[in-house]
PDB file of C-alpha atoms in Angstrom:
ATOM      1  CA  MET A   1      -0.242   0.098   0.185  1.00  0.00           C
ATOM      2  CA  SER A   2       1.633   3.152  -1.220  1.00  0.00           C
ATOM      3  CA  THR A   3       2.195   6.073   1.545  1.00  0.00           C
ATOM      4  CA  LEU A   4      -0.385   8.704  -0.048  1.00  0.00           C
ATOM      5  CA  VAL A   5      -2.985   5.705   0.307  1.00  0.00           C
ATOM      6  CA  LYS A   6      -2.475   5.411   3.704  1.00  0.00           C
ATOM      7  CA  ARG A   7      -2.449   9.247   4.558  1.00  0.00           C
ATOM      8  CA  ILE A   8      -6.168   8.732   2.815  1.00  0.00           C
ATOM      9  CA  LEU A   9      -7.340   6.366   4.754  1.00  0.00           C
ATOM     10  CA  LEU A  10      -5.591   8.051   8.048  1.00  0.00           C
ATOM     11  CA  GLY A  11      -7.408  11.024   7.105  1.00  0.00           C
ATOM     12  CA  ILE A  12     -10.581   9.411   6.393  1.00  0.00           C
ATOM     13  CA  GLY A  13     -10.749   7.630   9.865  1.00  0.00           C
ATOM     14  CA  ALA A  14      -9.613  11.080  11.737  1.00  0.00           C
ATOM     15  CA  VAL A  15     -12.793  12.675  10.079  1.00  0.00           C
ATOM     16  CA  VAL A  16     -15.269   9.714  10.805  1.00  0.00           C
ATOM     17  CA  LEU A  17     -13.713  10.302  14.660  1.00  0.00           C
ATOM     18  CA  LEU A  18     -14.348  13.492  14.994  1.00  0.00           C
ATOM     19  CA  PHE A  19     -17.871  13.464  13.236  1.00  0.00           C
ATOM     20  CA  ALA A  20     -17.898  10.791  15.983  1.00  0.00           C
ATOM     21  CA  GLY A  21     -17.157  12.500  19.187  1.00  0.00           C
ATOM     22  CA  TYR A  22     -19.287  15.870  17.958  1.00  0.00           C
ATOM     23  CA  VAL A  23     -21.806  13.613  17.339  1.00  0.00           C
ATOM     24  CA  GLY A  24     -21.820  12.060  20.659  1.00  0.00           C
ATOM     25  CA  PHE A  25     -21.269  15.587  22.550  1.00  0.00           C
ATOM     26  CA  THR A  26     -24.282  17.401  21.130  1.00  0.00           C
ATOM     27  CA  LEU A  27     -26.494  14.226  22.359  1.00  0.00           C
ATOM     28  CA  SER A  28     -25.553  14.148  26.065  1.00  0.00           C
ATOM     29  CA  THR A  29     -25.731  17.709  25.620  1.00  0.00           C
ATOM     30  CA  THR A  30     -29.077  18.116  24.127  1.00  0.00           C
ATOM     31  CA  LYS A  31     -30.467  15.290  26.634  1.00  0.00           C
ATOM     32  CA  ASN A  32     -28.978  17.598  29.611  1.00  0.00           C
ATOM     33  CA  HIS A  33     -31.142  20.047  28.455  1.00  0.00           C
ATOM     34  CA  SER A  34     -33.870  18.407  27.575  1.00  0.00           C
ATOM     35  CA  PRO A  35     -34.184  15.104  29.586  1.00  0.00           C
ATOM     36  CA  GLU A  36     -35.797  12.325  28.154  1.00  0.00           C
ATOM     37  CA  GLU A  37     -39.479  10.636  30.081  1.00  0.00           C
ATOM     38  CA  THR A  38     -41.357   7.336  29.121  1.00  0.00           C
ATOM     39  CA  LEU A  39     -44.809   8.284  30.187  1.00  0.00           C
ATOM     40  CA  LEU A  40     -46.847   4.569  30.996  1.00  0.00           C
ATOM     41  CA  HIS A  41     -50.941   4.861  31.724  1.00  0.00           C
ATOM     42  CA  LYS A  42     -52.550   0.951  32.837  1.00  0.00           C
ATOM     43  CA  ASP A  43     -56.072   0.181  32.938  1.00  0.00           C
ATOM     44  CA  SER A  44     -57.966  -3.007  32.499  1.00  0.00           C
ATOM     45  CA  GLY A  45     -55.081  -4.436  30.749  1.00  0.00           C
ATOM     46  CA  LEU A  46     -55.017  -1.437  28.679  1.00  0.00           C
ATOM     47  CA  GLU A  47     -50.858  -0.349  28.173  1.00  0.00           C
ATOM     48  CA  ILE A  48     -50.039   3.002  26.955  1.00  0.00           C
ATOM     49  CA  SER A  49     -46.868   4.632  26.577  1.00  0.00           C
ATOM     50  CA  VAL A  50     -45.470   7.858  25.043  1.00  0.00           C
ATOM     51  CA  PHE A  51     -41.086   8.307  25.123  1.00  0.00           C
ATOM     52  CA  TYR A  52     -40.605  11.821  24.617  1.00  0.00           C
ATOM     53  CA  ASN A  53     -37.902  14.403  25.415  1.00  0.00           C
ATOM     54  CA  ARG A  54     -38.819  17.571  27.808  1.00  0.00           C
ATOM     55  CA  PRO A  55     -37.009  21.087  26.740  1.00  0.00           C
ATOM     56  CA  TYR A  56     -37.525  24.103  29.106  1.00  0.00           C
ATOM     57  CA  LYS A  57     -38.925  27.484  28.788  1.00  0.00           C
ATOM     58  CA  LYS A  58     -35.854  29.342  30.068  1.00  0.00           C
ATOM     59  CA  ASP A  59     -37.857  33.058  29.879  1.00  0.00           C
ATOM     60  CA  ARG A  60     -38.407  31.996  25.965  1.00  0.00           C
ATOM     61  CA  VAL A  61     -41.529  32.654  23.740  1.00  0.00           C
ATOM     62  CA  ILE A  62     -42.395  28.650  22.882  1.00  0.00           C
ATOM     63  CA  PHE A  63     -45.210  29.186  20.522  1.00  0.00           C
ATOM     64  CA  GLY A  64     -44.886  31.471  17.870  1.00  0.00           C
ATOM     65  CA  GLU A  65     -41.656  31.586  18.303  1.00  0.00           C
ATOM     66  CA  LEU A  66     -38.659  28.910  19.366  1.00  0.00           C
ATOM     67  CA  VAL A  67     -41.772  26.510  17.951  1.00  0.00           C
ATOM     68  CA  PRO A  68     -43.417  28.138  15.250  1.00  0.00           C
ATOM     69  CA  TYR A  69     -46.949  28.238  13.977  1.00  0.00           C
ATOM     70  CA  GLY A  70     -48.187  25.723  11.364  1.00  0.00           C
ATOM     71  CA  GLU A  71     -45.413  24.049  10.950  1.00  0.00           C
ATOM     72  CA  VAL A  72     -45.165  19.985  11.771  1.00  0.00           C
ATOM     73  CA  TRP A  73     -42.978  19.982  15.597  1.00  0.00           C
ATOM     74  CA  ARG A  74     -41.885  16.494  17.112  1.00  0.00           C
ATOM     75  CA  THR A  75     -43.494  17.588  19.999  1.00  0.00           C
ATOM     76  CA  GLY A  76     -40.797  17.209  22.387  1.00  0.00           C
ATOM     77  CA  ALA A  77     -36.785  17.300  21.610  1.00  0.00           C
ATOM     78  CA  ASN A  78     -33.594  15.019  20.535  1.00  0.00           C
ATOM     79  CA  GLU A  79     -36.147  11.853  18.740  1.00  0.00           C
ATOM     80  CA  ALA A  80     -39.617  12.287  17.457  1.00  0.00           C
ATOM     81  CA  THR A  81     -41.887  11.267  20.580  1.00  0.00           C
ATOM     82  CA  THR A  82     -43.289   7.551  20.342  1.00  0.00           C
ATOM     83  CA  PHE A  83     -47.490   6.702  21.071  1.00  0.00           C
ATOM     84  CA  THR A  84     -47.473   2.362  21.378  1.00  0.00           C
ATOM     85  CA  THR A  85     -50.822   1.832  22.825  1.00  0.00           C
ATOM     86  CA  ASN A  86     -51.858  -2.213  23.277  1.00  0.00           C
ATOM     87  CA  GLU A  87     -55.711  -1.783  21.821  1.00  0.00           C
ATOM     88  CA  ASP A  88     -57.511   0.299  19.222  1.00  0.00           C
ATOM     89  CA  LEU A  89     -58.211   3.136  20.788  1.00  0.00           C
ATOM     90  CA  SER A  90     -60.730   5.869  19.511  1.00  0.00           C
ATOM     91  CA  ILE A  91     -59.476   9.668  19.295  1.00  0.00           C
ATOM     92  CA  ASN A  92     -61.881  12.290  18.129  1.00  0.00           C
ATOM     93  CA  GLY A  93     -63.527   9.663  16.385  1.00  0.00           C
ATOM     94  CA  GLU A  94     -61.735   8.396  14.717  1.00  0.00           C
ATOM     95  CA  THR A  95     -59.691   3.892  14.974  1.00  0.00           C
ATOM     96  CA  LEU A  96     -56.419   4.243  16.161  1.00  0.00           C
ATOM     97  CA  PRO A  97     -55.017   0.367  15.980  1.00  0.00           C
ATOM     98  CA  ALA A  98     -53.240  -1.074  18.492  1.00  0.00           C
ATOM     99  CA  GLY A  99     -49.497  -0.400  17.531  1.00  0.00           C
ATOM    100  CA  LYS A 100     -46.154   2.258  18.383  1.00  0.00           C
ATOM    101  CA  TYR A 101     -46.177   5.623  16.209  1.00  0.00           C
ATOM    102  CA  THR A 102     -44.168   9.098  15.770  1.00  0.00           C
ATOM    103  CA  HIS A 103     -45.941  11.438  17.662  1.00  0.00           C
ATOM    104  CA  TRP A 104     -46.059  14.633  15.655  1.00  0.00           C
ATOM    105  CA  THR A 105     -48.325  18.266  16.189  1.00  0.00           C
ATOM    106  CA  ILE A 106     -49.233  21.386  14.421  1.00  0.00           C
ATOM    107  CA  PRO A 107     -49.749  24.538  16.842  1.00  0.00           C
ATOM    108  CA  PHE A 108     -51.585  26.655  15.777  1.00  0.00           C
ATOM    109  CA  GLU A 109     -52.340  30.123  18.058  1.00  0.00           C
ATOM    110  CA  ASN A 110     -56.235  28.448  18.153  1.00  0.00           C
ATOM    111  CA  GLY A 111     -56.333  24.809  17.769  1.00  0.00           C
ATOM    112  CA  TRP A 112     -53.126  22.279  16.768  1.00  0.00           C
ATOM    113  CA  THR A 113     -53.320  19.071  14.500  1.00  0.00           C
ATOM    114  CA  VAL A 114     -52.074  16.241  16.241  1.00  0.00           C
ATOM    115  CA  ILE A 115     -51.138  13.448  13.930  1.00  0.00           C
ATOM    116  CA  PHE A 116     -50.203   9.822  14.716  1.00  0.00           C
ATOM    117  CA  ASN A 117     -47.365   8.469  12.159  1.00  0.00           C
ATOM    118  CA  ASN A 118     -46.496   4.330  11.550  1.00  0.00           C
ATOM    119  CA  LYS A 119     -42.925   5.183  10.986  1.00  0.00           C
ATOM    120  CA  MET A 120     -40.140   5.759  12.845  1.00  0.00           C
ATOM    121  CA  TYR A 121     -37.621   8.296  12.729  1.00  0.00           C
ATOM    122  CA  ASP A 122     -33.531   8.234  14.101  1.00  0.00           C
ATOM    123  CA  TRP A 123     -34.251  12.156  15.028  1.00  0.00           C
ATOM    124  CA  GLY A 124     -37.052  14.228  15.158  1.00  0.00           C
ATOM    125  CA  ILE A 125     -35.428  16.902  12.816  1.00  0.00           C
ATOM    126  CA  GLN A 126     -33.528  16.973   9.502  1.00  0.00           C
ATOM    127  CA  TRP A 127     -30.506  18.527   9.416  1.00  0.00           C
ATOM    128  CA  GLY A 128     -31.220  22.342   8.207  1.00  0.00           C
ATOM    129  CA  GLY A 129     -34.664  21.726  11.186  1.00  0.00           C
ATOM    130  CA  LYS A 130     -37.219  20.778   9.126  1.00  0.00           C
ATOM    131  CA  ALA A 131     -39.334  17.893  11.293  1.00  0.00           C
ATOM    132  CA  SER A 132     -38.492  14.207  10.098  1.00  0.00           C
ATOM    133  CA  ARG A 133     -42.015  13.499   9.356  1.00  0.00           C
ATOM    134  CA  GLU A 134     -43.129  12.147   6.144  1.00  0.00           C
ATOM    135  CA  GLU A 135     -46.882  12.468   5.124  1.00  0.00           C
ATOM    136  CA  ALA A 136     -47.311   9.815   4.058  1.00  0.00           C
ATOM    137  CA  ALA A 137     -47.002   7.549   7.086  1.00  0.00           C
ATOM    138  CA  ASP A 138     -49.935   9.475   8.532  1.00  0.00           C
ATOM    139  CA  ILE A 139     -52.165   7.051   9.667  1.00  0.00           C
ATOM    140  CA  LEU A 140     -54.672   9.364  12.232  1.00  0.00           C
ATOM    141  CA  SER A 141     -54.921  13.234  12.100  1.00  0.00           C
ATOM    142  CA  THR A 142     -57.128  15.012  13.996  1.00  0.00           C
ATOM    143  CA  ASP A 143     -58.170  18.698  16.353  1.00  0.00           C
ATOM    144  CA  ALA A 144     -57.556  19.728  19.675  1.00  0.00           C
ATOM    145  CA  GLY A 145     -58.131  22.883  20.953  1.00  0.00           C
ATOM    146  CA  VAL A 146     -55.947  25.176  22.797  1.00  0.00           C
ATOM    147  CA  GLN A 147     -56.282  25.985  26.329  1.00  0.00           C
ATOM    148  CA  ARG A 148     -54.491  29.435  27.780  1.00  0.00           C
ATOM    149  CA  LEU A 149     -53.030  29.110  31.554  1.00  0.00           C
ATOM    150  CA  ASN A 150     -52.933  31.453  34.136  1.00  0.00           C
ATOM    151  CA  GLY A 151     -49.829  30.864  34.693  1.00  0.00           C
ATOM    152  CA  SER A 152     -46.656  29.085  32.705  1.00  0.00           C
ATOM    153  CA  VAL A 153     -45.116  25.427  32.995  1.00  0.00           C
ATOM    154  CA  GLU A 154     -41.418  25.592  33.371  1.00  0.00           C
ATOM    155  CA  GLN A 155     -41.136  22.351  31.774  1.00  0.00           C
ATOM    156  CA  PHE A 156     -43.053  20.342  28.630  1.00  0.00           C
ATOM    157  CA  THR A 157     -45.216  17.505  29.881  1.00  0.00           C
ATOM    158  CA  ILE A 158     -47.568  15.141  28.058  1.00  0.00           C
ATOM    159  CA  ASP A 159     -49.901  13.508  30.650  1.00  0.00           C
ATOM    160  CA  ILE A 160     -52.681  10.776  30.050  1.00  0.00           C
ATOM    161  CA  GLU A 161     -56.062  11.516  33.099  1.00  0.00           C
ATOM    162  CA  ASP A 162     -58.666   9.304  33.871  1.00  0.00           C
ATOM    163  CA  GLY A 163     -61.687  10.753  33.489  1.00  0.00           C
ATOM    164  CA  GLU A 164     -65.508   9.781  32.155  1.00  0.00           C
ATOM    165  CA  GLY A 165     -62.837   8.823  29.642  1.00  0.00           C
ATOM    166  CA  LEU A 166     -59.104   9.583  29.049  1.00  0.00           C
ATOM    167  CA  MET A 167     -57.269  12.366  28.164  1.00  0.00           C
ATOM    168  CA  LEU A 168     -53.890  13.121  26.324  1.00  0.00           C
ATOM    169  CA  THR A 169     -52.970  15.882  27.675  1.00  0.00           C
ATOM    170  CA  LEU A 170     -49.642  18.349  26.417  1.00  0.00           C
ATOM    171  CA  THR A 171     -48.658  21.504  28.142  1.00  0.00           C
ATOM    172  CA  TRP A 172     -45.618  24.145  28.227  1.00  0.00           C
ATOM    173  CA  ASP A 173     -45.968  27.493  28.550  1.00  0.00           C
ATOM    174  CA  ASP A 174     -49.301  28.713  28.861  1.00  0.00           C
ATOM    175  CA  VAL A 175     -50.915  26.482  26.981  1.00  0.00           C
ATOM    176  CA  ARG A 176     -52.726  23.241  27.507  1.00  0.00           C
ATOM    177  CA  VAL A 177     -53.832  21.407  24.820  1.00  0.00           C
ATOM    178  CA  GLU A 178     -56.269  18.138  25.626  1.00  0.00           C
ATOM    179  CA  VAL A 179     -56.862  14.925  22.685  1.00  0.00           C
ATOM    180  CA  PRO A 180     -59.899  13.272  24.239  1.00  0.00           C
ATOM    181  CA  MET A 181     -59.846   8.698  23.836  1.00  0.00           C
ATOM    182  CA  ASN A 182     -61.218   6.319  24.809  1.00  0.00           C
ATOM    183  CA  ARG A 183     -60.613   2.213  24.827  1.00  0.00           C
ATOM    184  CA  LEU A 184     -62.917   0.837  21.499  1.00  0.00           C
ATOM    185  CA  ASN A 185     -63.100  -2.660  23.603  1.00  0.00           C
ATOM    186  CA  THR A 186     -64.483  -2.323  27.324  1.00  0.00           C
ATOM    187  CA  PRO A 187     -63.901  -4.989  29.006  1.00  0.00           C
ATOM    188  CA  GLN A 188     -66.963  -6.673  30.211  1.00  0.00           C
ATOM    189  CA  VAL A 189     -68.186  -6.728  33.792  1.00  0.00           C
ATOM    190  CA  GLU A 190     -68.481 -10.197  35.231  1.00  0.00           C
ATOM    191  CA  MET A 191     -71.738 -10.719  35.784  1.00  0.00           C
ATOM    192  CA  GLU A 192     -72.675 -12.957  39.012  1.00  0.00           C
ATOM    193  CA  ALA A 193     -73.994 -16.360  37.424  1.00  0.00           C
ATOM    194  CA  ASP A 194     -77.889 -16.757  38.838  1.00  0.00           C
ATOM    195  CA  GLU A 195     -78.208 -19.460  40.996  1.00  0.00           C
ATOM    196  CA  GLY A 196     -81.820 -19.605  41.617  1.00  0.00           C
ATOM    197  CA  THR A 197     -83.435 -22.666  41.263  1.00  0.00           C
ATOM    198  CA  GLY A 198     -86.175 -20.476  39.448  1.00  0.00           C
ATOM    199  CA  GLY A 199     -89.044 -22.411  41.796  1.00  0.00           C
TER     200      GLY A 199
END
C-alpha cells in the first residue's frame, strides 16, 4: 500500500472519529437540556406508553417563536416522540389501531393538529431543522383545542388523565392542549351467574 493511500485512509479515519465525537457530545448536551421520559398508563389490560424529551422554557416565548405556528413539531426535543398502545383507541371519533407510532403536532394559536404516524425516525428533525415526519405515513390526524393557562409551565409535559374517558394532554408555557381518547373495546364486567332454581 502506497504512502499516499495510507495518508488518505488515516485522514478519513480521523474525520470519522471527530464526527463521532461531535455527535456524541451534541447528544449528551441536548439530553441534559431536554431530558427524556417515558410516560406509562395502565388500566384493566390497556397499556399506553409515550416516550418523549422534555425541553425547558428558560424565559423564551415558546409557541409562535421557538416552536413556529403552522409547522410540524416533533412534540418535544431530540428524537421524535413515540406513542404506543396495546389496544385500538378512538381519538375524536377516529380509530387508532393498536401499535407504535411517532407523535407529531402542528401548533396554531387557536388550535393544534395532532398526528400519529406509523414510521419510526432516528431523530425528530432533519439537517436544516425541518421535521423528519413523512406525511404519507400518517395514520391519524385530528384537531385539538388550545387552553390558555393563567400561569406558565416551565418544562414540556405530556400526560394521560383518566376521567369519564382518557385525555392526552400536552402542556408547556401558558398552553394546554387536550386530545380525548377512548378504548374501543371496553372490558366486560363479570356478572354473577344466577344460581336460583326458579322454583
